[in-house]
Amino acid sequence: MAAGKLVCVQDYEDYARKHLSKSAWDYFSSGADDEQTLRENQAAFRRIRLKPRMLRDVSTRDLTTTILGEKVDFPVCIAPTGLHEFAWQDGSLCMMKAAASMNVCMTLPTFATSTPKELVDVAPSALKWFQLYVTRERDFMKRLIQHVEKLGYKALVITIDVPVVGNRRAMTRDGFHVPPHIKISNFGDELKRKYAFPADATDPSLSWKDIAWFQSVTSMPIVLKGVMTSEDAKMAVQHGVQAVWVSNHGGRQLDSVPATIEVLPEVVRAVGGRVEVYMDGGIRQGTDVMKALALGARAVFVGRPPLWGLAHSGEEGVRHVLQILKDELSLAMALSGCKKIKDINRSLLQHENELAKL
Ligand code: FNR
């Protein structure tokens, strides 16, 4: 099927469900436990309605913005997800090339199927961040961080919501294992020895006092991914990080936590403009992006949508998924009277509970 026939992210998800192997589908799509949080991430967007403004000359729209000082063509970037080769050969390189051609940021996960250097080789000038799962071996961490910094990665994204791995029932039931043809840790034998995927991948003793150590080994800005409360958002600011990333890991860690769009406002309030705030979780269309920006996110990240694009047609599929989200955001802006990203604010939103009072 030509990529052009698929018109929304849901179409790509439907295609992926039909065509991926069962274990790949289970790995990509699963949430933790009862998957309440997984469902809520999308459902909560539907509870927020838009209040469009008219007669505002929207003949031209500017979707560009910056994240940590770097320009992106629109504020939808690629979240780190593991095992891209489960969906497509050279999956991480395809994602990188798609992100580069759309001029948005790609976050390379620790468990990518290509090395940090290979990404640089296919897209030398593209904006890249590196996501870190922290192991106990701090010497190894230091070398890895300094390696990506030297390669020109622009931020270190430390994932803080995986002290231990959540229980994804579909994967447990099937006895999930990584198929031998997938090269997870293409960082070399050292990485393979240090990380046993997916269990034991992280150090459960990681705590706030470790942040200073990361700051001492890198001058890359540090982004904490997995902040879900105002308390932790304030701690992040106090510890001098450059950004917080509201995330519940796509509903894959602690089940029953709120949707990310529901905690975004309290995090934005807590940081009070001192650092940038990003969010991910459940973004599937342009209006979702608009709602997150209206609630104070500087940019949003998507995890599963690019995986569905990858499963359909590799680089072309990922690019088309990003293009769909860009076009939908542009359309939503036009239809609600916004010419530029800064025009998107809270006055555009109404929660369905407020409607019920009428
Ligand atoms: C993830 N996520 C993730 N996060 C991270 O920091 N490191 C990782 O290696 C992974 N791996 C991963 C694999 C898969 C298959 C999924 C679905 C997710 C979480 C990811 O970065 C992001 O937080 C969520 O995917 C966002 O939710 P949506 O966009 O998938 O709804």
Coordinates of C-alpha atoms and ligand atoms in Angstrom, one line a residue:
M1 CA 0.0 0.0 0.0
A2 CA 1.4 3.4 -0.9
A3 CA 2.1 5.7 2.1
G4 CA -0.2 8.3 0.6
K5 CA -3.2 6.2 1.2
L6 CA -2.8 6.3 4.9
V7 CA -4.2 9.6 6.2
C8 CA -3.8 9.7 10.0
V9 CA -1.6 8.1 12.7
Q10 CA -4.4 5.6 13.5
D11 CA -4.3 4.3 9.9
Y12 CA -0.6 3.5 10.5
E13 CA -1.3 1.8 13.8
D14 CA -4.0 -0.3 12.2
Y15 CA -1.5 -1.3 9.5
A16 CA 1.2 -2.2 12.1
R17 CA -1.2 -4.3 14.1
K18 CA -2.0 -6.4 11.1
H19 CA 1.5 -6.7 9.7
L20 CA 4.0 -6.9 12.6
S21 CA 4.8 -10.2 14.2
K22 CA 2.9 -10.9 17.4
S23 CA 6.0 -10.4 19.6
A24 CA 7.0 -7.1 17.9
W25 CA 3.4 -5.8 18.2
D26 CA 3.3 -6.8 21.9
Y27 CA 6.6 -5.2 22.6
F28 CA 5.7 -1.9 20.9
S29 CA 2.1 -1.6 21.9
S30 CA 2.0 -2.9 25.5
G31 CA 1.4 -0.9 28.6
A32 CA 2.0 -2.0 32.2
D33 CA -0.4 -4.2 34.2
D34 CA -4.0 -3.4 33.4
E35 CA -3.0 -0.7 30.9
Q36 CA -5.2 2.0 32.5
T37 CA -2.5 4.7 32.1
L38 CA -1.9 3.6 28.5
R39 CA -5.6 4.2 27.7
E40 CA -5.8 7.4 29.7
N41 CA -2.9 9.0 27.9
Q42 CA -5.1 9.2 24.8
A43 CA -8.5 9.4 26.5
A44 CA -7.6 12.5 28.5
F45 CA -6.9 14.5 25.4
R46 CA -10.5 13.8 24.3
R47 CA -11.8 15.4 27.5
I48 CA -10.2 18.7 26.6
R49 CA -12.1 20.7 24.0
L50 CA -10.9 23.6 21.8
K51 CA -12.4 27.1 21.7
P52 CA -11.4 28.5 18.4
R53 CA -11.1 32.2 17.6
M54 CA -12.1 33.6 14.2
L55 CA -11.2 36.6 11.9
R56 CA -7.5 36.6 12.8
D57 CA -5.8 36.4 9.3
V58 CA -4.3 32.9 9.4
S59 CA -3.2 33.1 5.7
T60 CA 0.4 32.3 6.8
R61 CA 1.4 30.1 9.7
D62 CA 4.8 29.7 11.3
L63 CA 5.2 26.4 13.2
T64 CA 8.9 26.8 14.0
T65 CA 10.2 27.0 17.5
T66 CA 13.4 26.2 19.5
I67 CA 14.2 23.5 22.0
L68 CA 17.2 24.2 24.2
G69 CA 18.2 26.9 21.8
E70 CA 18.1 24.7 18.6
K71 CA 15.6 25.4 15.9
V72 CA 13.0 22.8 14.8
D73 CA 10.5 23.2 12.0
F74 CA 7.6 22.2 14.2
P75 CA 7.4 21.2 17.9
V76 CA 6.9 17.4 17.4
C77 CA 10.0 15.3 18.0
I78 CA 10.9 11.6 18.2
A79 CA 10.9 10.0 21.7
P80 CA 13.4 7.3 22.4
T81 CA 12.1 3.8 21.8
G82 CA 14.1 0.6 21.7
L83 CA 14.6 -2.2 19.2
H84 CA 13.7 -0.3 16.0
E85 CA 14.8 -3.3 13.9
F86 CA 11.8 -5.2 15.2
A87 CA 9.8 -2.9 12.8
W88 CA 12.2 -2.4 9.9
Q89 CA 15.8 -3.1 8.9
D90 CA 18.2 -0.4 10.0
G91 CA 15.2 1.1 11.9
S92 CA 17.2 3.6 13.9
L93 CA 18.9 5.0 10.8
C94 CA 15.5 5.3 9.0
M95 CA 14.1 7.2 12.0
M96 CA 17.1 9.5 12.0
K97 CA 16.9 10.3 8.3
A98 CA 13.1 10.9 8.6
A99 CA 13.6 13.3 11.5
A100 CA 16.5 15.1 9.7
S101 CA 14.4 15.6 6.6
M102 CA 11.5 17.1 8.6
N103 CA 14.0 19.1 10.7
V104 CA 12.9 17.9 14.1
C105 CA 14.9 16.3 16.9
M106 CA 15.6 12.6 17.2
T107 CA 16.3 11.1 20.6
L108 CA 18.6 8.0 20.3
P109 CA 17.8 5.5 22.9
T110 CA 20.4 3.4 24.8
F111 CA 18.8 0.4 23.2
A112 CA 19.0 1.6 19.6
T113 CA 19.8 -0.8 16.8
S114 CA 22.5 1.6 15.4
T115 CA 25.4 3.3 17.1
P116 CA 25.5 7.0 17.9
K117 CA 28.2 7.4 15.3
E118 CA 26.1 5.7 12.5
L119 CA 23.4 8.3 13.1
V120 CA 25.9 11.1 12.7
D121 CA 27.1 9.5 9.5
V122 CA 23.6 9.4 7.9
A123 CA 22.5 12.8 9.2
P124 CA 25.6 14.9 10.2
S125 CA 23.9 18.2 10.8
A126 CA 20.6 17.0 12.2
L127 CA 19.5 17.7 15.8
K128 CA 20.2 14.6 18.0
W129 CA 19.7 14.0 21.7
F130 CA 20.9 10.9 23.5
Q131 CA 18.7 9.0 26.0
L132 CA 20.5 7.2 28.9
Y133 CA 19.5 4.3 31.0
V134 CA 21.8 4.5 34.0
T135 CA 23.7 1.4 35.0
R136 CA 25.8 0.8 38.1
E137 CA 29.1 1.1 36.2
R138 CA 29.7 4.8 36.3
D139 CA 33.0 4.6 34.5
F140 CA 31.3 3.1 31.6
M141 CA 28.5 5.7 31.8
K142 CA 31.1 8.5 31.7
R143 CA 32.7 7.1 28.6
L144 CA 29.4 6.7 26.8
I145 CA 28.2 10.2 27.7
Q146 CA 31.5 11.8 26.6
H147 CA 31.5 9.7 23.4
V148 CA 28.1 11.1 22.3
E149 CA 29.0 14.6 23.4
K150 CA 32.1 14.5 21.2
L151 CA 29.9 13.3 18.3
G152 CA 27.8 16.4 18.6
Y153 CA 24.7 15.2 20.4
K154 CA 23.0 18.3 21.9
A155 CA 21.4 17.0 25.1
L156 CA 21.6 14.1 27.6
V157 CA 18.1 12.8 28.3
I158 CA 18.3 10.8 31.6
T159 CA 15.3 8.5 31.9
I160 CA 14.3 8.5 35.6
D161 CA 11.1 6.4 35.6
V162 CA 12.8 3.0 35.2
P163 CA 14.4 2.1 38.6
V164 CA 13.1 -1.3 37.6
V165 CA 11.2 -2.4 34.5
G166 CA 7.4 -2.3 34.6
N167 CA 5.3 -5.4 34.1
R168 CA 4.0 -5.6 30.6
R169 CA 1.7 -8.6 30.7
A170 CA 1.5 -9.5 27.0
M171 CA 5.3 -9.7 26.9
T172 CA 5.5 -11.7 30.1
R173 CA 2.9 -14.1 28.8
D174 CA 4.8 -14.7 25.6
G175 CA 8.1 -15.1 27.3
F176 CA 9.5 -12.1 25.5
H177 CA 13.0 -12.3 24.2
V178 CA 15.0 -10.3 21.6
P179 CA 15.2 -12.3 18.4
P180 CA 18.9 -13.1 17.5
H181 CA 18.9 -11.1 14.3
I182 CA 18.3 -7.9 16.1
K183 CA 21.5 -6.1 17.2
I184 CA 20.5 -4.3 20.3
S185 CA 23.7 -3.0 21.6
N186 CA 25.5 -2.0 18.6
F187 CA 27.7 0.1 20.8
G188 CA 30.1 -2.8 21.0
D189 CA 30.7 -5.7 23.3
E190 CA 31.2 -3.5 26.3
L191 CA 27.6 -2.3 26.2
K192 CA 26.4 -5.8 25.7
R193 CA 28.1 -6.9 28.9
K194 CA 26.9 -4.0 30.9
Y195 CA 23.2 -4.2 29.9
A196 CA 21.1 -7.3 30.0
F197 CA 17.9 -6.3 28.2
P198 CA 15.3 -5.6 29.4
A199 CA 15.8 -6.7 33.0
D200 CA 18.8 -5.4 35.0
A201 CA 19.2 -2.6 32.5
T202 CA 19.1 0.2 35.1
D203 CA 20.5 1.0 38.5
P204 CA 17.6 1.1 41.0
S205 CA 19.8 3.1 43.5
L206 CA 19.8 6.1 41.2
S207 CA 18.9 9.2 43.2
W208 CA 18.9 13.0 43.2
K209 CA 22.4 13.1 44.5
D210 CA 23.7 11.5 41.3
I211 CA 22.6 14.5 39.2
A212 CA 25.7 16.5 40.2
W213 CA 27.9 13.6 39.0
F214 CA 26.3 13.7 35.5
Q215 CA 26.8 17.5 35.5
S216 CA 30.5 17.0 36.4
V217 CA 31.1 14.6 33.4
T218 CA 29.4 16.5 30.6
S219 CA 28.6 20.0 29.5
M220 CA 25.6 18.9 27.5
P221 CA 22.3 20.2 28.9
I222 CA 20.5 17.6 31.0
V223 CA 16.9 16.7 30.5
L224 CA 15.1 14.6 33.1
K225 CA 12.5 12.3 31.4
G226 CA 9.8 10.8 33.5
V227 CA 8.7 13.7 35.7
M228 CA 5.1 13.3 36.8
T229 CA 4.7 15.6 39.8
S230 CA 5.2 19.2 40.8
E231 CA 7.4 18.0 43.7
D232 CA 9.9 16.3 41.3
A233 CA 9.7 19.2 38.8
K234 CA 10.8 21.6 41.6
M235 CA 13.6 19.2 42.6
A236 CA 14.8 19.1 39.0
V237 CA 15.0 22.9 38.9
Q238 CA 16.8 23.0 42.2
H239 CA 19.3 20.4 40.9
G240 CA 20.1 22.7 37.9
V241 CA 18.9 20.6 35.0
Q242 CA 18.0 22.4 31.8
A243 CA 14.6 20.8 31.1
V244 CA 12.0 18.4 32.4
W245 CA 10.1 15.9 30.2
V246 CA 6.7 15.0 31.5
S247 CA 6.3 11.3 30.7
N248 CA 4.8 8.1 32.1
H249 CA 6.9 6.1 29.7
G250 CA 3.8 5.6 27.4
G251 CA 2.0 3.8 30.2
R252 CA 4.7 1.1 30.4
Q253 CA 5.9 1.7 34.0
L254 CA 3.6 2.4 37.0
D255 CA 0.0 1.7 36.0
S256 CA -2.7 4.0 37.4
V257 CA -0.7 7.2 37.2
P258 CA -2.6 10.0 35.5
A259 CA -2.4 10.8 31.8
T260 CA 0.6 13.1 31.1
I261 CA -1.6 15.8 29.7
E262 CA -3.3 15.9 33.1
V263 CA -0.1 16.5 35.1
L264 CA 1.4 18.9 32.5
P265 CA -0.3 22.0 34.0
E266 CA 1.0 21.3 37.6
V267 CA 4.6 20.7 36.3
V268 CA 4.5 23.9 34.2
R269 CA 3.3 25.8 37.2
A270 CA 6.0 24.3 39.5
V271 CA 8.9 25.2 37.2
G272 CA 7.5 28.7 36.6
G273 CA 9.4 29.3 33.3
R274 CA 12.8 28.5 34.8
V275 CA 13.4 25.5 32.5
E276 CA 11.8 24.1 29.4
V277 CA 9.0 21.5 29.8
Y278 CA 8.3 18.8 27.2
M279 CA 5.7 16.1 27.3
D280 CA 5.0 12.8 25.6
G281 CA 2.2 10.2 25.9
G282 CA -0.8 9.6 23.7
I283 CA -0.1 12.3 21.1
R284 CA -1.8 11.0 18.0
Q285 CA -3.1 14.1 16.1
G286 CA -2.4 17.7 15.6
T287 CA -5.1 18.8 18.0
D288 CA -3.3 16.8 20.8
V289 CA -0.1 18.7 20.0
M290 CA -2.0 22.0 20.2
K291 CA -3.6 21.1 23.6
A292 CA -0.1 20.2 25.1
L293 CA 1.4 23.5 23.8
A294 CA -1.6 25.4 25.1
L295 CA -0.9 23.9 28.6
G296 CA 2.7 25.1 28.5
A297 CA 4.8 22.3 26.8
R298 CA 7.6 23.8 24.7
A299 CA 7.5 20.7 22.4
V300 CA 6.0 17.2 22.4
F301 CA 7.6 13.9 21.6
V302 CA 6.0 10.8 20.0
G303 CA 7.0 7.3 20.8
R304 CA 4.7 4.8 19.1
P305 CA 3.6 6.9 16.0
P306 CA 7.0 6.8 14.3
L307 CA 7.2 3.0 15.1
W308 CA 4.0 2.5 13.2
G309 CA 5.4 4.5 10.3
L310 CA 8.6 2.5 10.4
A311 CA 6.6 -0.8 10.4
H312 CA 4.7 0.4 7.2
S313 CA 7.5 1.7 5.0
G314 CA 10.7 2.5 6.9
E315 CA 12.1 6.0 6.5
E316 CA 9.2 7.0 4.2
G317 CA 6.6 5.9 6.7
V318 CA 8.2 7.8 9.6
R319 CA 8.5 10.9 7.5
H320 CA 4.8 10.6 6.5
V321 CA 3.7 10.2 10.1
L322 CA 5.6 13.3 11.1
Q323 CA 4.2 15.2 8.0
I324 CA 0.7 14.2 9.0
L325 CA 1.2 15.6 12.6
K326 CA 2.7 18.7 11.1
D327 CA -0.1 19.3 8.6
E328 CA -2.7 18.6 11.3
L329 CA -1.1 21.0 13.7
S330 CA -1.0 23.7 11.0
L331 CA -4.7 23.0 10.2
A332 CA -5.7 23.2 13.8
M333 CA -3.8 26.5 14.2
A334 CA -5.6 28.0 11.2
L335 CA -9.0 26.8 12.3
S336 CA -8.5 28.3 15.8
G337 CA -6.9 31.6 14.9
C338 CA -3.2 31.0 15.6
K339 CA -0.5 32.3 13.3
K340 CA 2.5 31.1 15.3
I341 CA 3.3 28.7 18.1
K342 CA 3.3 31.5 20.7
D343 CA -0.3 32.3 19.8
I344 CA -1.3 28.9 21.2
N345 CA -2.4 29.4 24.8
R346 CA -4.7 28.3 27.6
S347 CA -7.6 30.5 26.4
L348 CA -8.1 28.0 23.6
L349 CA -9.0 25.2 26.0
Q350 CA -12.1 24.1 27.8
H351 CA -12.3 20.9 29.9
E352 CA -15.4 18.8 29.4
N353 CA -16.2 19.1 33.2
E354 CA -16.7 22.8 32.6
L355 CA -19.1 22.0 29.8
A356 CA -21.1 19.7 32.0
K357 CA -21.9 22.6 34.3
L358 CA -24.0 24.3 31.6
Ligands
FNR1 C1 9.5 3.3 25.0 N1 10.0 4.4 25.8 C2 11.3 4.5 26.1 N2 11.7 5.5 26.9 C3 13.0 5.7 27.2 O1 13.4 6.6 27.8 N3 13.9 4.8 26.7 C4 13.6 3.7 26.0 O2 14.4 2.9 25.5 C5 12.2 3.5 25.7 N4 11.8 2.4 25.0 C6 10.5 2.4 24.6 C7 10.1 1.3 23.7 C8 8.7 1.3 23.3 C9 8.3 0.2 22.4 C10 7.8 2.3 23.7 C11 6.4 2.2 23.2 C12 8.2 3.3 24.5 C13 9.0 5.5 26.2 C14 9.0 6.5 25.1 O3 10.1 7.3 25.1 C15 7.8 7.5 25.3 O4 7.9 8.0 26.7 C16 6.4 7.0 25.1 O5 6.4 6.0 24.1 C17 5.4 8.1 24.8 O6 4.1 7.6 24.6 P1 3.5 7.3 23.1 O7 3.9 8.5 22.2 O8 4.0 6.0 22.7 O9 2.0 7.3 23.5

